[in-house]
Amino acid sequence: MVKFYQDLSISHKQIVWAWVFLAVPLIFYVTIRFYPTANAIILSFQSWNLLGPRTWAGMENYIKLWNDPVFWKVFRNTFVYLLIGTPVSLVISFTIAFHLDKLRFMHGLIRALYFLPFMTSAVAMAWVWRWFYQPVPIGLFNNFLASFGISQIAFLNSTTNALPSILAPAVWAGLGFQIIIFMAGLRAIPQTYYEAARIDGVSGWTILTEITLPLLKPTIVFLVVLSSIGFLRIFDQVYNMTLLDPGGPLNSTKPLVLMIYDTAFNAFDMGYAAAQTVVLFTVLLIVSLVQLRILRDR
């Protein structure tokens, strides 16, 4: 082997060393990413309770999934998180970033304050918001409403209010990251475009729609895909804010990730949980590819 290496030309030795260095991330992804994924797909066709041996079940887990009304309720909840959370968070974060970019007084401090929730532990944040939503005399929001003579709101104990109540802190927690990314995209736009538009007397709305937003398209695509994946995988807020009744009343807030957790570690049905995981992986892949295709440059 040593003689073979010594007989190689310099260009061939460079190729060998390139593959040696590439082997490290390749081995990492095969063992940490690809193998668990393949194992989960195989497990989805098996029955296993973590203690006994795996037994082949064929399509039984997927048939059970198709006929499970709880799964379809959870599947709907997951897409509600996605379809409401992603556009709301992007609109709010862009609006803040757009105005914050023009601010010069205490700019760094305000930007840090917006980014602080993103750095906060999701568990701690969820428990603080859970305290906010408690009834009188504990909850901050209901105490505020009571001071104006307004009746209490069952934020986390209502099938109507529970999901928006959990979605609010989830959106709030991710704003800091999105604001920073939007501001980086705004700073990357050459000022010559704006100067030329002002000389021509173009209105502010036209500048926003014809210059700023089109040039921010790569940033928007990145944040849309990343935000969508985050909302499809939402777990921390739901689990911690509905700890006594995971998934909220009548599973009104339960997302697919929480259902996978319950199936695997409470019901110990690993095959059924793996089938749910495969469905989630497929949804994530399809949503990401569709968004990239729709938002790609023409």
Tab-separated table of C-alpha atoms in Angstrom:
chain	number	residue	atom	x	y	z
A	1	MET	CA	0.000	0.000	0.000
A	2	VAL	CA	2.839	2.396	0.868
A	3	LYS	CA	4.701	1.574	-2.371
A	4	PHE	CA	1.479	2.050	-4.335
A	5	TYR	CA	1.030	5.487	-2.785
A	6	GLN	CA	4.632	6.460	-3.469
A	7	ASP	CA	4.295	5.522	-7.128
A	8	LEU	CA	1.338	7.883	-7.602
A	9	SER	CA	1.757	11.212	-9.318
A	10	ILE	CA	1.270	14.471	-7.409
A	11	SER	CA	-2.185	15.017	-8.919
A	12	HIS	CA	-3.265	11.492	-7.956
A	13	LYS	CA	-1.944	11.977	-4.425
A	14	GLN	CA	-4.004	15.162	-4.182
A	15	ILE	CA	-7.089	13.196	-5.219
A	16	VAL	CA	-6.349	10.531	-2.590
A	17	TRP	CA	-6.002	13.130	0.169
A	18	ALA	CA	-9.148	14.881	-1.008
A	19	TRP	CA	-11.093	11.628	-0.592
A	20	VAL	CA	-9.476	11.033	2.800
A	21	PHE	CA	-10.738	14.382	4.077
A	22	LEU	CA	-14.129	13.894	2.416
A	23	ALA	CA	-14.432	10.493	4.082
A	24	VAL	CA	-14.843	12.076	7.534
A	25	PRO	CA	-18.137	13.905	6.811
A	26	LEU	CA	-19.303	11.023	4.600
A	27	ILE	CA	-18.806	8.494	7.402
A	28	PHE	CA	-20.506	10.897	9.823
A	29	TYR	CA	-23.595	11.291	7.626
A	30	VAL	CA	-23.794	7.582	6.862
A	31	THR	CA	-23.644	6.566	10.540
A	32	ILE	CA	-25.528	9.492	12.105
A	33	ARG	CA	-27.988	10.423	9.361
A	34	PHE	CA	-28.483	7.783	6.679
A	35	TYR	CA	-28.321	4.614	8.798
A	36	PRO	CA	-30.933	5.780	11.387
A	37	THR	CA	-33.186	6.931	8.535
A	38	ALA	CA	-32.942	3.583	6.752
A	39	ASN	CA	-33.423	1.752	10.048
A	40	ALA	CA	-36.562	3.772	10.812
A	41	ILE	CA	-38.009	2.951	7.380
A	42	ILE	CA	-37.357	-0.770	7.941
A	43	LEU	CA	-38.769	-0.553	11.487
A	44	SER	CA	-41.976	0.986	10.135
A	45	PHE	CA	-42.750	-2.422	8.548
A	46	GLN	CA	-42.067	-4.274	11.806
A	47	SER	CA	-43.580	-4.688	15.272
A	48	TRP	CA	-41.331	-4.023	18.280
A	49	ASN	CA	-41.952	-3.052	21.905
A	50	LEU	CA	-38.285	-2.302	22.829
A	51	LEU	CA	-38.002	-5.529	24.862
A	52	GLY	CA	-38.828	-8.455	22.598
A	53	PRO	CA	-37.457	-9.244	19.148
A	54	ARG	CA	-38.607	-7.407	16.062
A	55	THR	CA	-41.280	-9.201	14.051
A	56	TRP	CA	-42.250	-8.456	10.477
A	57	ALA	CA	-45.644	-6.750	10.190
A	58	GLY	CA	-45.718	-5.707	6.548
A	59	MET	CA	-48.081	-2.804	5.836
A	60	GLU	CA	-49.955	-3.258	9.123
A	61	ASN	CA	-48.574	-0.077	10.714
A	62	TYR	CA	-49.469	2.035	7.692
A	63	ILE	CA	-52.969	0.546	7.488
A	64	LYS	CA	-53.428	1.303	11.180
A	65	LEU	CA	-52.191	4.847	10.529
A	66	TRP	CA	-54.637	5.338	7.659
A	67	ASN	CA	-57.585	4.222	9.813
A	68	ASP	CA	-56.539	6.146	12.932
A	69	PRO	CA	-58.768	9.241	13.434
A	70	VAL	CA	-56.315	10.642	16.000
A	71	PHE	CA	-53.572	10.608	13.363
A	72	TRP	CA	-55.648	12.662	10.928
A	73	LYS	CA	-56.516	15.126	13.703
A	74	VAL	CA	-52.825	15.437	14.541
A	75	PHE	CA	-51.913	15.685	10.855
A	76	ARG	CA	-54.340	18.602	10.489
A	77	ASN	CA	-52.919	20.322	13.577
A	78	THR	CA	-49.402	20.025	12.169
A	79	PHE	CA	-50.389	21.779	8.959
A	80	VAL	CA	-52.282	24.453	10.888
A	81	TYR	CA	-49.033	25.241	12.720
A	82	LEU	CA	-47.270	25.414	9.349
A	83	LEU	CA	-49.840	27.411	7.369
A	84	ILE	CA	-50.417	30.008	10.097
A	85	GLY	CA	-47.063	30.145	11.840
A	86	THR	CA	-44.790	30.488	8.806
A	87	PRO	CA	-46.446	33.480	7.064
A	88	VAL	CA	-47.275	35.268	10.326
A	89	SER	CA	-43.719	34.944	11.651
A	90	LEU	CA	-42.168	36.050	8.349
A	91	VAL	CA	-44.419	39.088	7.969
A	92	ILE	CA	-43.808	40.232	11.546
A	93	SER	CA	-40.054	39.623	11.412
A	94	PHE	CA	-39.677	41.401	8.065
A	95	THR	CA	-41.697	44.399	9.278
A	96	ILE	CA	-39.525	44.708	12.386
A	97	ALA	CA	-36.288	44.196	10.449
A	98	PHE	CA	-37.297	46.723	7.788
A	99	HIS	CA	-37.913	49.474	10.335
A	100	LEU	CA	-35.082	48.441	12.654
A	101	ASP	CA	-32.615	48.685	9.755
A	102	LYS	CA	-33.429	52.392	9.472
A	103	LEU	CA	-33.025	52.993	13.198
A	104	ARG	CA	-29.696	54.351	14.401
A	105	PHE	CA	-30.400	55.158	18.056
A	106	MET	CA	-29.675	52.151	20.314
A	107	HIS	CA	-29.748	49.915	17.230
A	108	GLY	CA	-27.456	47.239	18.681
A	109	LEU	CA	-29.319	47.016	22.001
A	110	ILE	CA	-32.744	46.726	20.369
A	111	ARG	CA	-31.481	44.073	17.963
A	112	ALA	CA	-30.042	42.098	20.887
A	113	LEU	CA	-33.355	42.338	22.761
A	114	TYR	CA	-35.209	40.929	19.762
A	115	PHE	CA	-32.679	38.100	19.442
A	116	LEU	CA	-32.814	37.209	23.153
A	117	PRO	CA	-35.938	34.969	22.963
A	118	PHE	CA	-34.237	32.829	20.303
A	119	MET	CA	-31.379	32.133	22.731
A	120	THR	CA	-33.711	31.328	25.630
A	121	SER	CA	-34.414	27.702	26.497
A	122	ALA	CA	-37.601	26.580	24.774
A	123	VAL	CA	-38.662	24.701	27.918
A	124	ALA	CA	-38.214	27.723	30.197
A	125	MET	CA	-39.991	29.975	27.721
A	126	ALA	CA	-42.912	27.543	27.418
A	127	TRP	CA	-43.357	27.424	31.185
A	128	VAL	CA	-43.331	31.229	31.429
A	129	TRP	CA	-46.025	31.475	28.759
A	130	ARG	CA	-47.960	28.705	30.517
A	131	TRP	CA	-47.933	30.884	33.625
A	132	PHE	CA	-49.153	33.848	31.545
A	133	TYR	CA	-52.168	31.816	30.410
A	134	GLN	CA	-53.264	30.610	33.864
A	135	PRO	CA	-56.642	31.763	35.272
A	136	VAL	CA	-57.044	34.476	37.915
A	137	PRO	CA	-55.273	35.157	40.239
A	138	ILE	CA	-52.143	33.518	38.767
A	139	GLY	CA	-52.218	34.240	35.058
A	140	LEU	CA	-50.899	37.564	33.802
A	141	PHE	CA	-53.229	37.845	30.816
A	142	ASN	CA	-56.417	36.936	32.683
A	143	ASN	CA	-55.496	39.298	35.535
A	144	PHE	CA	-55.101	42.058	32.959
A	145	LEU	CA	-58.503	41.252	31.438
A	146	ALA	CA	-60.124	41.080	34.885
A	147	SER	CA	-58.857	44.577	35.705
A	148	PHE	CA	-61.058	45.861	32.841
A	149	GLY	CA	-64.019	43.733	33.847
A	150	ILE	CA	-63.563	41.307	30.935
A	151	SER	CA	-64.376	37.655	31.579
A	152	GLN	CA	-61.551	35.131	31.718
A	153	ILE	CA	-60.344	33.257	28.650
A	154	ALA	CA	-59.558	29.558	28.794
A	155	PHE	CA	-56.367	29.808	26.779
A	156	LEU	CA	-55.021	26.263	27.167
A	157	ASN	CA	-58.225	24.439	28.173
A	158	SER	CA	-60.299	25.278	25.108
A	159	THR	CA	-60.339	23.342	21.856
A	160	THR	CA	-60.642	26.674	20.045
A	161	ASN	CA	-58.083	28.786	21.893
A	162	ALA	CA	-55.422	26.221	22.784
A	163	LEU	CA	-53.685	25.955	19.403
A	164	PRO	CA	-53.398	29.744	18.790
A	165	SER	CA	-52.228	30.153	22.395
A	166	ILE	CA	-49.367	27.731	21.785
A	167	LEU	CA	-48.611	29.108	18.333
A	168	ALA	CA	-48.097	32.630	19.716
A	169	PRO	CA	-44.977	31.822	21.822
A	170	ALA	CA	-43.669	29.585	19.035
A	171	VAL	CA	-43.801	32.520	16.607
A	172	TRP	CA	-42.372	34.896	19.214
A	173	ALA	CA	-39.442	32.581	19.969
A	174	GLY	CA	-38.293	32.457	16.355
A	175	LEU	CA	-38.620	36.158	15.534
A	176	GLY	CA	-35.106	37.066	16.689
A	177	PHE	CA	-33.362	34.709	14.265
A	178	GLN	CA	-35.566	35.745	11.356
A	179	ILE	CA	-35.040	39.446	12.096
A	180	ILE	CA	-31.252	39.021	12.082
A	181	ILE	CA	-31.344	37.137	8.765
A	182	PHE	CA	-33.686	39.699	7.188
A	183	MET	CA	-31.440	42.534	8.345
A	184	ALA	CA	-28.418	40.803	6.832
A	185	GLY	CA	-30.309	40.528	3.548
A	186	LEU	CA	-31.339	44.189	3.672
A	187	ARG	CA	-27.752	45.286	4.355
A	188	ALA	CA	-26.586	43.257	1.326
A	189	ILE	CA	-28.765	45.229	-1.106
A	190	PRO	CA	-26.625	47.885	-2.870
A	191	GLN	CA	-27.669	51.418	-1.919
A	192	THR	CA	-27.278	52.545	-5.526
A	193	TYR	CA	-30.664	51.018	-6.351
A	194	TYR	CA	-32.362	53.130	-3.696
A	195	GLU	CA	-30.480	56.273	-4.680
A	196	ALA	CA	-31.491	55.871	-8.328
A	197	ALA	CA	-35.112	55.264	-7.315
A	198	ARG	CA	-35.187	58.392	-5.148
A	199	ILE	CA	-33.719	60.497	-7.948
A	200	ASP	CA	-36.481	59.236	-10.261
A	201	GLY	CA	-39.092	60.112	-7.618
A	202	VAL	CA	-40.259	56.534	-7.050
A	203	SER	CA	-42.645	56.065	-4.143
A	204	GLY	CA	-41.699	54.136	-1.011
A	205	TRP	CA	-44.221	51.374	-1.758
A	206	THR	CA	-42.805	50.872	-5.250
A	207	ILE	CA	-39.269	50.724	-3.838
A	208	LEU	CA	-40.412	48.056	-1.381
A	209	THR	CA	-42.236	45.894	-3.918
A	210	GLU	CA	-39.973	46.387	-6.941
A	211	ILE	CA	-36.513	46.602	-5.356
A	212	THR	CA	-36.390	45.383	-1.750
A	213	LEU	CA	-38.575	42.276	-1.892
A	214	PRO	CA	-37.254	40.922	-5.234
A	215	LEU	CA	-33.643	41.338	-4.077
A	216	LEU	CA	-34.520	39.660	-0.769
A	217	LYS	CA	-35.845	36.569	-2.532
A	218	PRO	CA	-32.903	34.279	-1.605
A	219	THR	CA	-33.281	35.347	2.023
A	220	ILE	CA	-37.040	34.790	1.927
A	221	VAL	CA	-36.624	31.336	0.377
A	222	PHE	CA	-34.128	30.360	3.088
A	223	LEU	CA	-36.375	31.562	5.922
A	224	VAL	CA	-39.553	30.052	4.449
A	225	VAL	CA	-37.979	26.597	4.208
A	226	LEU	CA	-36.304	26.820	7.621
A	227	SER	CA	-39.429	28.198	9.317
A	228	SER	CA	-41.652	25.572	7.706
A	229	ILE	CA	-39.436	22.765	8.958
A	230	GLY	CA	-39.501	24.310	12.437
A	231	PHE	CA	-43.294	24.510	12.596
A	232	LEU	CA	-43.748	21.015	11.161
A	233	ARG	CA	-41.459	19.718	13.929
A	234	ILE	CA	-42.953	21.803	16.756
A	235	PHE	CA	-42.778	19.924	20.061
A	236	ASP	CA	-41.285	21.815	23.036
A	237	GLN	CA	-44.012	24.431	23.354
A	238	VAL	CA	-46.853	21.925	23.001
A	239	TYR	CA	-45.411	19.342	25.391
A	240	ASN	CA	-44.499	21.784	28.165
A	241	MET	CA	-47.537	24.053	27.938
A	242	THR	CA	-49.982	21.116	27.984
A	243	LEU	CA	-47.989	18.953	30.386
A	244	LEU	CA	-50.999	17.734	32.394
A	245	ASP	CA	-52.882	16.889	29.196
A	246	PRO	CA	-50.255	16.424	26.431
A	247	GLY	CA	-51.703	17.605	23.169
A	248	GLY	CA	-54.354	19.818	24.737
A	249	PRO	CA	-58.061	19.071	25.160
A	250	LEU	CA	-59.217	16.376	22.688
A	251	ASN	CA	-55.791	16.474	20.975
A	252	SER	CA	-56.583	19.961	19.706
A	253	THR	CA	-52.934	21.069	19.861
A	254	LYS	CA	-51.068	17.773	19.398
A	255	PRO	CA	-48.581	17.843	16.485
A	256	LEU	CA	-47.166	14.826	14.721
A	257	VAL	CA	-43.869	14.910	16.637
A	258	LEU	CA	-45.698	14.667	19.967
A	259	MET	CA	-47.779	11.771	18.663
A	260	ILE	CA	-44.564	9.975	17.667
A	261	TYR	CA	-43.183	10.576	21.163
A	262	ASP	CA	-46.345	9.235	22.850
A	263	THR	CA	-46.502	6.178	20.600
A	264	ALA	CA	-42.836	5.312	21.099
A	265	PHE	CA	-42.219	6.057	24.783
A	266	ASN	CA	-45.676	5.774	26.358
A	267	ALA	CA	-47.293	3.032	24.268
A	268	PHE	CA	-43.925	1.372	23.420
A	269	ASP	CA	-45.137	0.674	19.877
A	270	MET	CA	-41.919	1.432	18.032
A	271	GLY	CA	-43.077	0.120	14.675
A	272	TYR	CA	-46.151	2.349	14.645
A	273	ALA	CA	-44.019	5.301	15.802
A	274	ALA	CA	-41.547	4.603	12.993
A	275	ALA	CA	-44.391	4.660	10.457
A	276	GLN	CA	-45.450	8.068	11.784
A	277	THR	CA	-41.823	9.217	11.529
A	278	VAL	CA	-41.654	8.132	7.887
A	279	VAL	CA	-44.822	10.123	7.190
A	280	LEU	CA	-43.322	13.195	8.879
A	281	PHE	CA	-40.074	12.792	6.916
A	282	THR	CA	-42.038	12.518	3.661
A	283	VAL	CA	-44.098	15.617	4.487
A	284	LEU	CA	-40.958	17.610	5.361
A	285	LEU	CA	-39.292	16.554	2.128
A	286	ILE	CA	-42.306	17.339	-0.074
A	287	VAL	CA	-43.014	20.710	1.579
A	288	SER	CA	-39.361	21.774	1.268
A	289	LEU	CA	-39.100	20.721	-2.382
A	290	VAL	CA	-42.400	22.389	-3.318
A	291	GLN	CA	-41.397	25.637	-1.620
A	292	LEU	CA	-37.978	25.639	-3.290
A	293	ARG	CA	-39.595	25.061	-6.674
A	294	ILE	CA	-42.240	27.764	-6.220
A	295	LEU	CA	-39.841	30.359	-4.820
A	296	ARG	CA	-36.836	29.617	-7.021
A	297	ASP	CA	-35.553	32.237	-9.443
A	298	ARG	CA	-37.171	32.148	-12.847
